[in-house]
mmCIF file of N, CA and C in Angstrom:
data_model
loop_
_atom_site.group_PDB
_atom_site.id
_atom_site.type_symbol
_atom_site.label_atom_id
_atom_site.label_comp_id
_atom_site.label_asym_id
_atom_site.label_seq_id
_atom_site.Cartn_x
_atom_site.Cartn_y
_atom_site.Cartn_z
ATOM 1 N N UNK A 1 103.681 -90.095 35.539
ATOM 2 C CA UNK A 1 103.711 -89.103 34.487
ATOM 3 C C UNK A 1 103.501 -89.714 33.097
ATOM 4 N N UNK A 2 104.175 -90.814 32.729
ATOM 5 C CA UNK A 2 103.954 -91.391 31.401
ATOM 6 C C UNK A 2 102.500 -91.782 31.175
ATOM 7 N N UNK A 3 101.823 -92.223 32.211
ATOM 8 C CA UNK A 3 100.420 -92.605 32.077
ATOM 9 C C UNK A 3 99.567 -91.386 31.709
ATOM 10 N N UNK A 4 99.866 -90.244 32.291
ATOM 11 C CA UNK A 4 99.140 -89.015 31.990
ATOM 12 C C UNK A 4 99.362 -88.598 30.542
ATOM 13 N N UNK A 5 100.583 -88.699 30.065
ATOM 14 C CA UNK A 5 100.867 -88.372 28.669
ATOM 15 C C UNK A 5 100.116 -89.302 27.720
ATOM 16 N N UNK A 6 100.044 -90.571 28.063
ATOM 17 C CA UNK A 6 99.323 -91.538 27.240
ATOM 18 C C UNK A 6 97.844 -91.162 27.150
ATOM 19 N N UNK A 7 97.253 -90.727 28.270
ATOM 20 C CA UNK A 7 95.840 -90.329 28.267
ATOM 21 C C UNK A 7 95.615 -89.135 27.347
ATOM 22 N N UNK A 8 96.512 -88.149 27.416
ATOM 23 C CA UNK A 8 96.371 -86.987 26.539
ATOM 24 C C UNK A 8 96.553 -87.369 25.074
ATOM 25 N N UNK A 9 97.523 -88.195 24.802
ATOM 26 C CA UNK A 9 97.767 -88.643 23.428
ATOM 27 C C UNK A 9 96.536 -89.368 22.883
ATOM 28 N N UNK A 10 95.968 -90.225 23.702
ATOM 29 C CA UNK A 10 94.779 -90.982 23.297
ATOM 30 C C UNK A 10 93.606 -90.031 23.040
ATOM 31 N N UNK A 11 93.405 -89.054 23.893
ATOM 32 C CA UNK A 11 92.342 -88.081 23.721
ATOM 33 C C UNK A 11 92.541 -87.283 22.428
ATOM 34 N N UNK A 12 93.767 -86.862 22.169
ATOM 35 C CA UNK A 12 94.065 -86.123 20.942
ATOM 36 C C UNK A 12 93.763 -86.981 19.720
ATOM 37 N N UNK A 13 94.128 -88.221 19.735
ATOM 38 C CA UNK A 13 93.875 -89.110 18.591
ATOM 39 C C UNK A 13 92.380 -89.307 18.363
ATOM 40 N N UNK A 14 91.626 -89.447 19.430
ATOM 41 C CA UNK A 14 90.172 -89.600 19.303
ATOM 42 C C UNK A 14 89.572 -88.346 18.686
ATOM 43 N N UNK A 15 89.997 -87.193 19.153
ATOM 44 C CA UNK A 15 89.484 -85.940 18.597
ATOM 45 C C UNK A 15 89.840 -85.785 17.126
ATOM 46 N N UNK A 16 91.054 -86.143 16.761
ATOM 47 C CA UNK A 16 91.466 -86.072 15.357
ATOM 48 C C UNK A 16 90.609 -86.998 14.507
ATOM 49 N N UNK A 17 90.345 -88.181 14.979
ATOM 50 C CA UNK A 17 89.516 -89.130 14.228
ATOM 51 C C UNK A 17 88.097 -88.589 14.060
ATOM 52 N N UNK A 18 87.554 -87.985 15.098
ATOM 53 C CA UNK A 18 86.213 -87.420 15.002
ATOM 54 C C UNK A 18 86.153 -86.293 13.972
ATOM 55 N N UNK A 19 87.147 -85.442 13.968
ATOM 56 C CA UNK A 19 87.185 -84.342 13.011
ATOM 57 C C UNK A 19 87.312 -84.875 11.585
ATOM 58 N N UNK A 20 88.172 -85.844 11.378
ATOM 59 C CA UNK A 20 88.353 -86.423 10.051
ATOM 60 C C UNK A 20 87.069 -87.085 9.567
ATOM 61 N N UNK A 21 86.406 -87.835 10.430
ATOM 62 C CA UNK A 21 85.148 -88.499 10.057
ATOM 63 C C UNK A 21 84.058 -87.483 9.738
ATOM 64 N N UNK A 22 83.966 -86.433 10.549
ATOM 65 C CA UNK A 22 82.954 -85.408 10.309
ATOM 66 C C UNK A 22 83.211 -84.698 8.984
ATOM 67 N N UNK A 23 84.451 -84.387 8.702
ATOM 68 C CA UNK A 23 84.787 -83.711 7.440
ATOM 69 C C UNK A 23 84.484 -84.611 6.246
ATOM 70 N N UNK A 24 84.788 -85.874 6.372
ATOM 71 C CA UNK A 24 84.535 -86.810 5.267
ATOM 72 C C UNK A 24 83.044 -86.946 5.007
ATOM 73 N N UNK A 25 82.241 -87.054 6.056
ATOM 74 C CA UNK A 25 80.803 -87.206 5.852
ATOM 75 C C UNK A 25 80.192 -85.927 5.316
ATOM 76 N N UNK A 26 80.685 -84.772 5.732
ATOM 77 C CA UNK A 26 80.157 -83.503 5.234
ATOM 78 C C UNK A 26 80.462 -83.328 3.756
ATOM 79 N N UNK A 27 81.588 -83.839 3.303
ATOM 80 C CA UNK A 27 81.944 -83.693 1.900
ATOM 81 C C UNK A 27 81.234 -84.702 1.022
ATOM 82 N N UNK A 28 80.929 -85.870 1.523
ATOM 83 C CA UNK A 28 80.371 -86.908 0.670
ATOM 84 C C UNK A 28 78.865 -87.054 0.771
ATOM 85 N N UNK A 29 78.236 -86.531 1.788
ATOM 86 C CA UNK A 29 76.813 -86.760 1.993
ATOM 87 C C UNK A 29 75.937 -86.268 0.847
ATOM 88 N N UNK A 30 76.112 -85.040 0.312
ATOM 89 C CA UNK A 30 75.212 -84.592 -0.732
ATOM 90 C C UNK A 30 75.501 -85.180 -2.108
ATOM 91 N N UNK A 31 76.343 -86.161 -2.236
ATOM 92 C CA UNK A 31 76.719 -86.681 -3.543
ATOM 93 C C UNK A 31 75.651 -87.554 -4.191
ATOM 94 N N UNK A 32 74.511 -87.751 -3.517
ATOM 95 C CA UNK A 32 73.466 -88.569 -4.107
ATOM 96 C C UNK A 32 72.614 -87.772 -5.095
ATOM 97 N N UNK A 33 73.078 -86.599 -5.492
ATOM 98 C CA UNK A 33 72.390 -85.784 -6.477
ATOM 99 C C UNK A 33 72.491 -86.466 -7.835
ATOM 100 N N UNK A 34 71.360 -86.603 -8.537
ATOM 101 C CA UNK A 34 71.397 -87.225 -9.858
ATOM 102 C C UNK A 34 72.328 -86.480 -10.810
ATOM 103 N N UNK A 35 72.881 -87.207 -11.763
ATOM 104 C CA UNK A 35 73.798 -86.639 -12.751
ATOM 105 C C UNK A 35 73.122 -85.480 -13.469
ATOM 106 N N UNK A 36 73.827 -84.375 -13.620
ATOM 107 C CA UNK A 36 73.287 -83.221 -14.318
ATOM 108 C C UNK A 36 72.466 -82.296 -13.439
ATOM 109 N N UNK A 37 72.276 -82.652 -12.186
ATOM 110 C CA UNK A 37 71.504 -81.829 -11.262
ATOM 111 C C UNK A 37 72.425 -80.920 -10.473
ATOM 112 N N UNK A 38 71.845 -79.880 -9.916
ATOM 113 C CA UNK A 38 72.580 -78.987 -9.029
ATOM 114 C C UNK A 38 71.888 -79.011 -7.671
ATOM 115 N N UNK A 39 72.675 -78.863 -6.606
ATOM 116 C CA UNK A 39 72.133 -78.907 -5.247
ATOM 117 C C UNK A 39 72.565 -77.658 -4.491
ATOM 118 N N UNK A 40 71.606 -77.040 -3.807
ATOM 119 C CA UNK A 40 71.850 -75.882 -2.967
ATOM 120 C C UNK A 40 71.394 -76.249 -1.554
ATOM 121 N N UNK A 41 72.215 -75.947 -0.547
ATOM 122 C CA UNK A 41 71.905 -76.301 0.835
ATOM 123 C C UNK A 41 71.571 -75.055 1.641
ATOM 124 N N UNK A 42 70.419 -75.100 2.309
ATOM 125 C CA UNK A 42 69.960 -74.008 3.162
ATOM 126 C C UNK A 42 69.948 -74.540 4.591
ATOM 127 N N UNK A 43 70.704 -73.897 5.481
ATOM 128 C CA UNK A 43 70.817 -74.350 6.865
ATOM 129 C C UNK A 43 69.961 -73.502 7.797
ATOM 130 N N UNK A 44 69.518 -74.132 8.882
ATOM 131 C CA UNK A 44 68.640 -73.488 9.853
ATOM 132 C C UNK A 44 69.203 -73.628 11.262
ATOM 133 N N UNK A 45 68.793 -72.704 12.128
ATOM 134 C CA UNK A 45 69.100 -72.837 13.545
ATOM 135 C C UNK A 45 68.241 -73.956 14.123
ATOM 136 N N UNK A 46 68.650 -74.461 15.267
ATOM 137 C CA UNK A 46 67.924 -75.550 15.917
ATOM 138 C C UNK A 46 66.498 -75.111 16.245
ATOM 139 N N UNK A 47 65.534 -75.968 15.935
ATOM 140 C CA UNK A 47 64.098 -75.740 16.174
ATOM 141 C C UNK A 47 63.586 -74.479 15.488
ATOM 142 N N UNK A 48 64.160 -74.119 14.348
ATOM 143 C CA UNK A 48 63.777 -72.896 13.661
ATOM 144 C C UNK A 48 63.484 -73.166 12.189
ATOM 145 N N UNK A 49 62.568 -72.376 11.651
ATOM 146 C CA UNK A 49 62.304 -72.380 10.219
ATOM 147 C C UNK A 49 62.489 -70.977 9.660
ATOM 148 N N UNK A 50 63.199 -70.123 10.399
ATOM 149 C CA UNK A 50 63.462 -68.749 10.001
ATOM 150 C C UNK A 50 64.526 -68.717 8.908
ATOM 151 N N UNK A 51 64.258 -67.953 7.850
ATOM 152 C CA UNK A 51 65.232 -67.800 6.772
ATOM 153 C C UNK A 51 66.140 -66.616 7.065
ATOM 154 N N UNK A 52 67.404 -66.886 7.257
ATOM 155 C CA UNK A 52 68.390 -65.828 7.455
ATOM 156 C C UNK A 52 68.634 -65.134 6.118
ATOM 157 N N UNK A 53 69.347 -64.020 6.155
ATOM 158 C CA UNK A 53 69.703 -63.334 4.915
ATOM 159 C C UNK A 53 70.548 -64.244 4.026
ATOM 160 N N UNK A 54 71.444 -65.015 4.651
ATOM 161 C CA UNK A 54 72.276 -65.949 3.894
ATOM 162 C C UNK A 54 71.410 -67.018 3.214
ATOM 163 N N UNK A 55 70.413 -67.528 3.940
ATOM 164 C CA UNK A 55 69.514 -68.538 3.373
ATOM 165 C C UNK A 55 68.737 -67.967 2.192
ATOM 166 N N UNK A 56 68.255 -66.738 2.322
ATOM 167 C CA UNK A 56 67.516 -66.097 1.221
ATOM 168 C C UNK A 56 68.401 -65.914 -0.009
ATOM 169 N N UNK A 57 69.666 -65.610 0.219
ATOM 170 C CA UNK A 57 70.608 -65.463 -0.893
ATOM 171 C C UNK A 57 70.819 -66.794 -1.605
ATOM 172 N N UNK A 58 70.960 -67.868 -0.833
ATOM 173 C CA UNK A 58 71.150 -69.201 -1.424
ATOM 174 C C UNK A 58 69.920 -69.595 -2.236
ATOM 175 N N UNK A 59 68.739 -69.335 -1.700
ATOM 176 C CA UNK A 59 67.495 -69.673 -2.408
ATOM 177 C C UNK A 59 67.380 -68.840 -3.692
ATOM 178 N N UNK A 60 67.732 -67.561 -3.616
ATOM 179 C CA UNK A 60 67.704 -66.701 -4.815
ATOM 180 C C UNK A 60 68.685 -67.211 -5.867
ATOM 181 N N UNK A 61 69.864 -67.665 -5.420
ATOM 182 C CA UNK A 61 70.840 -68.244 -6.353
ATOM 183 C C UNK A 61 70.293 -69.509 -7.009
ATOM 184 N N UNK A 62 69.603 -70.329 -6.220
ATOM 185 C CA UNK A 62 69.004 -71.560 -6.761
ATOM 186 C C UNK A 62 67.932 -71.216 -7.790
ATOM 187 N N UNK A 63 67.102 -70.222 -7.483
ATOM 188 C CA UNK A 63 66.049 -69.810 -8.414
ATOM 189 C C UNK A 63 66.644 -69.269 -9.711
ATOM 190 N N UNK A 64 67.686 -68.466 -9.580
ATOM 191 C CA UNK A 64 68.352 -67.908 -10.761
ATOM 192 C C UNK A 64 68.932 -69.025 -11.619
ATOM 193 N N UNK A 65 69.611 -69.954 -10.962
ATOM 194 C CA UNK A 65 70.216 -71.082 -11.701
ATOM 195 C C UNK A 65 69.140 -71.940 -12.360
ATOM 196 N N UNK A 66 68.008 -72.134 -11.673
ATOM 197 C CA UNK A 66 66.911 -72.919 -12.245
ATOM 198 C C UNK A 66 66.374 -72.258 -13.508
ATOM 199 N N UNK A 67 66.203 -70.941 -13.461
ATOM 200 C CA UNK A 67 65.711 -70.218 -14.643
ATOM 201 C C UNK A 67 66.723 -70.276 -15.783
ATOM 202 N N UNK A 68 68.001 -70.033 -15.455
ATOM 203 C CA UNK A 68 69.044 -70.018 -16.493
ATOM 204 C C UNK A 68 69.252 -71.387 -17.128
ATOM 205 N N UNK A 69 69.134 -72.440 -16.329
ATOM 206 C CA UNK A 69 69.388 -73.789 -16.851
ATOM 207 C C UNK A 69 68.134 -74.438 -17.422
ATOM 208 N N UNK A 70 66.980 -73.812 -17.218
ATOM 209 C CA UNK A 70 65.732 -74.398 -17.709
ATOM 210 C C UNK A 70 65.334 -75.646 -16.936
ATOM 211 N N UNK A 71 65.611 -75.667 -15.643
ATOM 212 C CA UNK A 71 65.265 -76.829 -14.812
ATOM 213 C C UNK A 71 63.776 -77.136 -14.959
ATOM 214 N N UNK A 72 63.478 -78.412 -15.127
ATOM 215 C CA UNK A 72 62.085 -78.825 -15.295
ATOM 216 C C UNK A 72 61.438 -79.206 -13.977
ATOM 217 N N UNK A 73 62.268 -79.480 -12.968
ATOM 218 C CA UNK A 73 61.741 -79.829 -11.655
ATOM 219 C C UNK A 73 62.730 -79.350 -10.599
ATOM 220 N N UNK A 74 62.165 -78.927 -9.475
ATOM 221 C CA UNK A 74 62.972 -78.568 -8.312
ATOM 222 C C UNK A 74 62.451 -79.382 -7.137
ATOM 223 N N UNK A 75 63.337 -80.139 -6.527
ATOM 224 C CA UNK A 75 62.974 -80.944 -5.366
ATOM 225 C C UNK A 75 63.472 -80.222 -4.118
ATOM 226 N N UNK A 76 62.584 -80.059 -3.152
ATOM 227 C CA UNK A 76 62.911 -79.404 -1.887
ATOM 228 C C UNK A 76 62.839 -80.469 -0.795
ATOM 229 N N UNK A 77 64.008 -80.937 -0.352
ATOM 230 C CA UNK A 77 64.094 -81.971 0.686
ATOM 231 C C UNK A 77 64.435 -81.312 2.012
ATOM 232 N N UNK A 78 63.540 -81.420 2.983
ATOM 233 C CA UNK A 78 63.747 -80.763 4.273
ATOM 234 C C UNK A 78 64.057 -81.786 5.352
ATOM 235 N N UNK A 79 65.025 -81.416 6.212
ATOM 236 C CA UNK A 79 65.468 -82.301 7.288
ATOM 237 C C UNK A 79 65.466 -81.548 8.616
ATOM 238 N N UNK A 80 65.432 -82.334 9.684
ATOM 239 C CA UNK A 80 65.588 -81.797 11.043
ATOM 240 C C UNK A 80 66.499 -82.750 11.795
ATOM 241 N N UNK A 81 67.259 -82.217 12.735
ATOM 242 C CA UNK A 81 68.112 -83.095 13.541
ATOM 243 C C UNK A 81 67.228 -83.932 14.461
ATOM 244 N N UNK A 82 67.802 -84.929 15.075
ATOM 245 C CA UNK A 82 67.043 -85.843 15.924
ATOM 246 C C UNK A 82 66.831 -85.293 17.332
ATOM 247 N N UNK A 83 67.140 -84.028 17.548
ATOM 248 C CA UNK A 83 66.857 -83.403 18.837
ATOM 249 C C UNK A 83 65.355 -83.154 18.908
ATOM 250 N N UNK A 84 64.719 -83.563 19.976
ATOM 251 C CA UNK A 84 63.275 -83.418 20.092
ATOM 252 C C UNK A 84 62.563 -84.681 19.636
ATOM 253 N N UNK A 85 61.248 -84.617 19.564
ATOM 254 C CA UNK A 85 60.470 -85.800 19.188
ATOM 255 C C UNK A 85 60.411 -85.949 17.670
ATOM 256 N N UNK A 86 60.184 -87.158 17.223
ATOM 257 C CA UNK A 86 60.087 -87.418 15.783
ATOM 258 C C UNK A 86 58.918 -86.651 15.177
ATOM 259 N N UNK A 87 57.817 -86.556 15.905
ATOM 260 C CA UNK A 87 56.632 -85.841 15.410
ATOM 261 C C UNK A 87 56.931 -84.348 15.238
ATOM 262 N N UNK A 88 57.582 -83.765 16.226
ATOM 263 C CA UNK A 88 57.947 -82.352 16.151
ATOM 264 C C UNK A 88 58.907 -82.109 14.990
ATOM 265 N N UNK A 89 59.870 -83.001 14.810
ATOM 266 C CA UNK A 89 60.846 -82.848 13.739
ATOM 267 C C UNK A 89 60.220 -83.019 12.361
ATOM 268 N N UNK A 90 59.234 -83.873 12.239
ATOM 269 C CA UNK A 90 58.514 -84.035 10.968
ATOM 270 C C UNK A 90 57.775 -82.732 10.629
ATOM 271 N N UNK A 91 57.115 -82.161 11.631
ATOM 272 C CA UNK A 91 56.413 -80.896 11.434
ATOM 273 C C UNK A 91 57.403 -79.784 11.064
ATOM 274 N N UNK A 92 58.533 -79.758 11.752
ATOM 275 C CA UNK A 92 59.555 -78.753 11.476
ATOM 276 C C UNK A 92 60.077 -78.896 10.047
ATOM 277 N N UNK A 93 60.304 -80.122 9.607
ATOM 278 C CA UNK A 93 60.761 -80.350 8.235
ATOM 279 C C UNK A 93 59.700 -79.891 7.227
ATOM 280 N N UNK A 94 58.432 -80.170 7.506
ATOM 281 C CA UNK A 94 57.359 -79.728 6.613
ATOM 282 C C UNK A 94 57.304 -78.202 6.547
ATOM 283 N N UNK A 95 57.477 -77.563 7.704
ATOM 284 C CA UNK A 95 57.457 -76.100 7.748
ATOM 285 C C UNK A 95 58.636 -75.524 6.966
ATOM 286 N N UNK A 96 59.819 -76.091 7.161
ATOM 287 C CA UNK A 96 60.998 -75.618 6.421
ATOM 288 C C UNK A 96 60.798 -75.797 4.925
ATOM 289 N N UNK A 97 60.246 -76.925 4.526
ATOM 290 C CA UNK A 97 59.992 -77.196 3.118
ATOM 291 C C UNK A 97 59.041 -76.153 2.533
ATOM 292 N N UNK A 98 57.971 -75.848 3.252
ATOM 293 C CA UNK A 98 56.993 -74.859 2.778
ATOM 294 C C UNK A 98 57.594 -73.470 2.680
ATOM 295 N N UNK A 99 58.391 -73.090 3.667
ATOM 296 C CA UNK A 99 58.990 -71.754 3.670
ATOM 297 C C UNK A 99 59.977 -71.591 2.520
ATOM 298 N N UNK A 100 60.782 -72.612 2.267
ATOM 299 C CA UNK A 100 61.725 -72.541 1.147
ATOM 300 C C UNK A 100 60.961 -72.528 -0.176
ATOM 301 N N UNK A 101 59.910 -73.316 -0.287
ATOM 302 C CA UNK A 101 59.088 -73.320 -1.497
ATOM 303 C C UNK A 101 58.455 -71.953 -1.732
ATOM 304 N N UNK A 102 57.921 -71.342 -0.674
ATOM 305 C CA UNK A 102 57.341 -70.000 -0.794
ATOM 306 C C UNK A 102 58.382 -68.992 -1.276
ATOM 307 N N UNK A 103 59.610 -69.102 -0.750
ATOM 308 C CA UNK A 103 60.662 -68.168 -1.145
ATOM 309 C C UNK A 103 61.075 -68.396 -2.606
ATOM 310 N N UNK A 104 61.149 -69.662 -3.024
ATOM 311 C CA UNK A 104 61.449 -69.952 -4.433
ATOM 312 C C UNK A 104 60.388 -69.320 -5.343
ATOM 313 N N UNK A 105 59.136 -69.438 -4.939
ATOM 314 C CA UNK A 105 58.058 -68.847 -5.721
ATOM 315 C C UNK A 105 58.189 -67.313 -5.742
ATOM 316 N N UNK A 106 58.523 -66.720 -4.603
ATOM 317 C CA UNK A 106 58.725 -65.271 -4.545
ATOM 318 C C UNK A 106 59.894 -64.839 -5.431
ATOM 319 N N UNK A 107 60.843 -65.756 -5.640
ATOM 320 C CA UNK A 107 62.006 -65.473 -6.485
ATOM 321 C C UNK A 107 61.758 -65.838 -7.955
ATOM 322 N N UNK A 108 60.485 -66.090 -8.321
ATOM 323 C CA UNK A 108 60.133 -66.256 -9.726
ATOM 324 C C UNK A 108 60.008 -67.681 -10.236
ATOM 325 N N UNK A 109 59.976 -68.662 -9.357
ATOM 326 C CA UNK A 109 59.842 -70.060 -9.789
ATOM 327 C C UNK A 109 58.374 -70.480 -9.729
ATOM 328 N N UNK A 110 57.922 -71.124 -10.794
ATOM 329 C CA UNK A 110 56.546 -71.643 -10.830
ATOM 330 C C UNK A 110 56.383 -72.735 -9.776
ATOM 331 N N UNK A 111 55.369 -72.607 -8.952
ATOM 332 C CA UNK A 111 55.144 -73.586 -7.873
ATOM 333 C C UNK A 111 54.881 -74.987 -8.438
ATOM 334 N N UNK A 112 54.384 -75.063 -9.652
ATOM 335 C CA UNK A 112 54.029 -76.354 -10.244
ATOM 336 C C UNK A 112 55.239 -77.241 -10.525
ATOM 337 N N UNK A 113 56.446 -76.647 -10.613
ATOM 338 C CA UNK A 113 57.625 -77.477 -10.874
ATOM 339 C C UNK A 113 58.356 -77.861 -9.589
ATOM 340 N N UNK A 114 57.833 -77.427 -8.452
ATOM 341 C CA UNK A 114 58.488 -77.711 -7.176
ATOM 342 C C UNK A 114 57.821 -78.918 -6.512
ATOM 343 N N UNK A 115 58.648 -79.877 -6.110
ATOM 344 C CA UNK A 115 58.147 -81.051 -5.375
ATOM 345 C C UNK A 115 58.759 -81.019 -3.974
ATOM 346 N N UNK A 116 57.898 -80.962 -2.975
ATOM 347 C CA UNK A 116 58.364 -80.927 -1.590
ATOM 348 C C UNK A 116 58.513 -82.344 -1.045
ATOM 349 N N UNK A 117 59.636 -82.581 -0.368
ATOM 350 C CA UNK A 117 59.905 -83.861 0.284
ATOM 351 C C UNK A 117 60.374 -83.600 1.716
ATOM 352 N N UNK A 118 59.424 -83.402 2.642
ATOM 353 C CA UNK A 118 59.831 -83.206 4.034
ATOM 354 C C UNK A 118 60.256 -84.541 4.646
ATOM 355 N N UNK A 119 61.542 -84.750 4.740
ATOM 356 C CA UNK A 119 62.086 -86.018 5.221
ATOM 357 C C UNK A 119 61.921 -86.146 6.726
ATOM 358 N N UNK A 120 62.039 -85.055 7.429
ATOM 359 C CA UNK A 120 61.899 -85.079 8.886
ATOM 360 C C UNK A 120 63.215 -85.333 9.566
ATOM 361 N N UNK A 121 63.149 -86.130 10.595
ATOM 362 C CA UNK A 121 64.297 -86.373 11.469
ATOM 363 C C UNK A 121 65.358 -87.207 10.779
ATOM 364 N N UNK A 122 66.597 -86.721 10.810
ATOM 365 C CA UNK A 122 67.731 -87.466 10.267
ATOM 366 C C UNK A 122 68.874 -87.409 11.255
ATOM 367 N N UNK A 123 69.761 -88.327 11.152
ATOM 368 C CA UNK A 123 70.943 -88.320 12.000
ATOM 369 C C UNK A 123 70.650 -88.790 13.409
ATOM 370 N N UNK A 124 71.587 -88.526 14.269
ATOM 371 C CA UNK A 124 71.478 -88.933 15.666
ATOM 372 C C UNK A 124 70.962 -87.755 16.485
ATOM 373 N N UNK A 125 71.106 -87.833 17.789
ATOM 374 C CA UNK A 125 70.676 -86.729 18.635
ATOM 375 C C UNK A 125 71.674 -85.583 18.613
ATOM 376 N N UNK A 126 72.717 -85.698 17.812
ATOM 377 C CA UNK A 126 73.678 -84.614 17.641
ATOM 378 C C UNK A 126 72.968 -83.485 16.892
ATOM 379 N N UNK A 127 72.858 -82.318 17.500
ATOM 380 C CA UNK A 127 72.114 -81.235 16.855
ATOM 381 C C UNK A 127 72.947 -80.471 15.824
ATOM 382 N N UNK A 128 73.840 -81.154 15.141
ATOM 383 C CA UNK A 128 74.720 -80.464 14.198
ATOM 384 C C UNK A 128 73.908 -79.818 13.082
ATOM 385 N N UNK A 129 74.452 -78.763 12.557
ATOM 386 C CA UNK A 129 73.778 -77.995 11.525
ATOM 387 C C UNK A 129 73.568 -78.833 10.255
ATOM 388 N N UNK A 130 74.402 -79.830 10.034
ATOM 389 C CA UNK A 130 74.280 -80.641 8.823
ATOM 390 C C UNK A 130 72.897 -81.285 8.710
ATOM 391 N N UNK A 131 72.314 -81.676 9.850
ATOM 392 C CA UNK A 131 71.000 -82.309 9.837
ATOM 393 C C UNK A 131 69.851 -81.306 9.845
ATOM 394 N N UNK A 132 70.134 -80.040 10.025
ATOM 395 C CA UNK A 132 69.101 -79.000 10.049
ATOM 396 C C UNK A 132 69.177 -78.211 8.752
ATOM 397 N N UNK A 133 68.671 -78.808 7.694
ATOM 398 C CA UNK A 133 68.837 -78.168 6.390
ATOM 399 C C UNK A 133 67.707 -78.526 5.435
ATOM 400 N N UNK A 134 67.670 -77.757 4.365
ATOM 401 C CA UNK A 134 66.818 -78.055 3.220
ATOM 402 C C UNK A 134 67.737 -78.133 2.008
ATOM 403 N N UNK A 135 67.601 -79.205 1.252
ATOM 404 C CA UNK A 135 68.338 -79.359 0.000
ATOM 405 C C UNK A 135 67.404 -78.908 -1.131
ATOM 406 N N UNK A 136 67.903 -78.021 -1.963
ATOM 407 C CA UNK A 136 67.169 -77.624 -3.165
ATOM 408 C C UNK A 136 67.889 -78.280 -4.323
ATOM 409 N N UNK A 137 67.216 -79.211 -4.993
ATOM 410 C CA UNK A 137 67.826 -79.989 -6.065
ATOM 411 C C UNK A 137 67.174 -79.593 -7.391
ATOM 412 N N UNK A 138 67.988 -79.084 -8.298
ATOM 413 C CA UNK A 138 67.502 -78.698 -9.609
ATOM 414 C C UNK A 138 67.692 -79.867 -10.559
ATOM 415 N N UNK A 139 66.592 -80.313 -11.159
ATOM 416 C CA UNK A 139 66.660 -81.429 -12.085
ATOM 417 C C UNK A 139 66.440 -80.924 -13.517
ATOM 418 N N UNK A 140 67.304 -81.364 -14.434
ATOM 419 C CA UNK A 140 67.185 -80.893 -15.835
ATOM 420 C C UNK A 140 65.950 -81.436 -16.522
#
């Protein structure tokens, strides 16, 4: 019986460590935004470039903030999780980047100030939503 309790205790500790590590990385990962910039994150379903209503709202908020702050450049960084082939994920990132750029333009942003950076595959084979995103970075 004590051996069984030890196994459960060990499993619980491993799970707690995984949750703590995931939370820490989720909070610190987007901090590479240059000083004075704002970052908006748009998440996608696996193998999808479809903009949900929530994604459209985030993009509209980014466009509004860009206009209000007089942003001189908007960087659109697109990522895909490492599920699938690197070539497919690069294409998916390019597609996500284009779709977000098109939506920014539809929301009143001049296409000339938008720079697309389709990064492609990031992370491990973990298909977590964190790696399936587009970062919209407003630069002053």
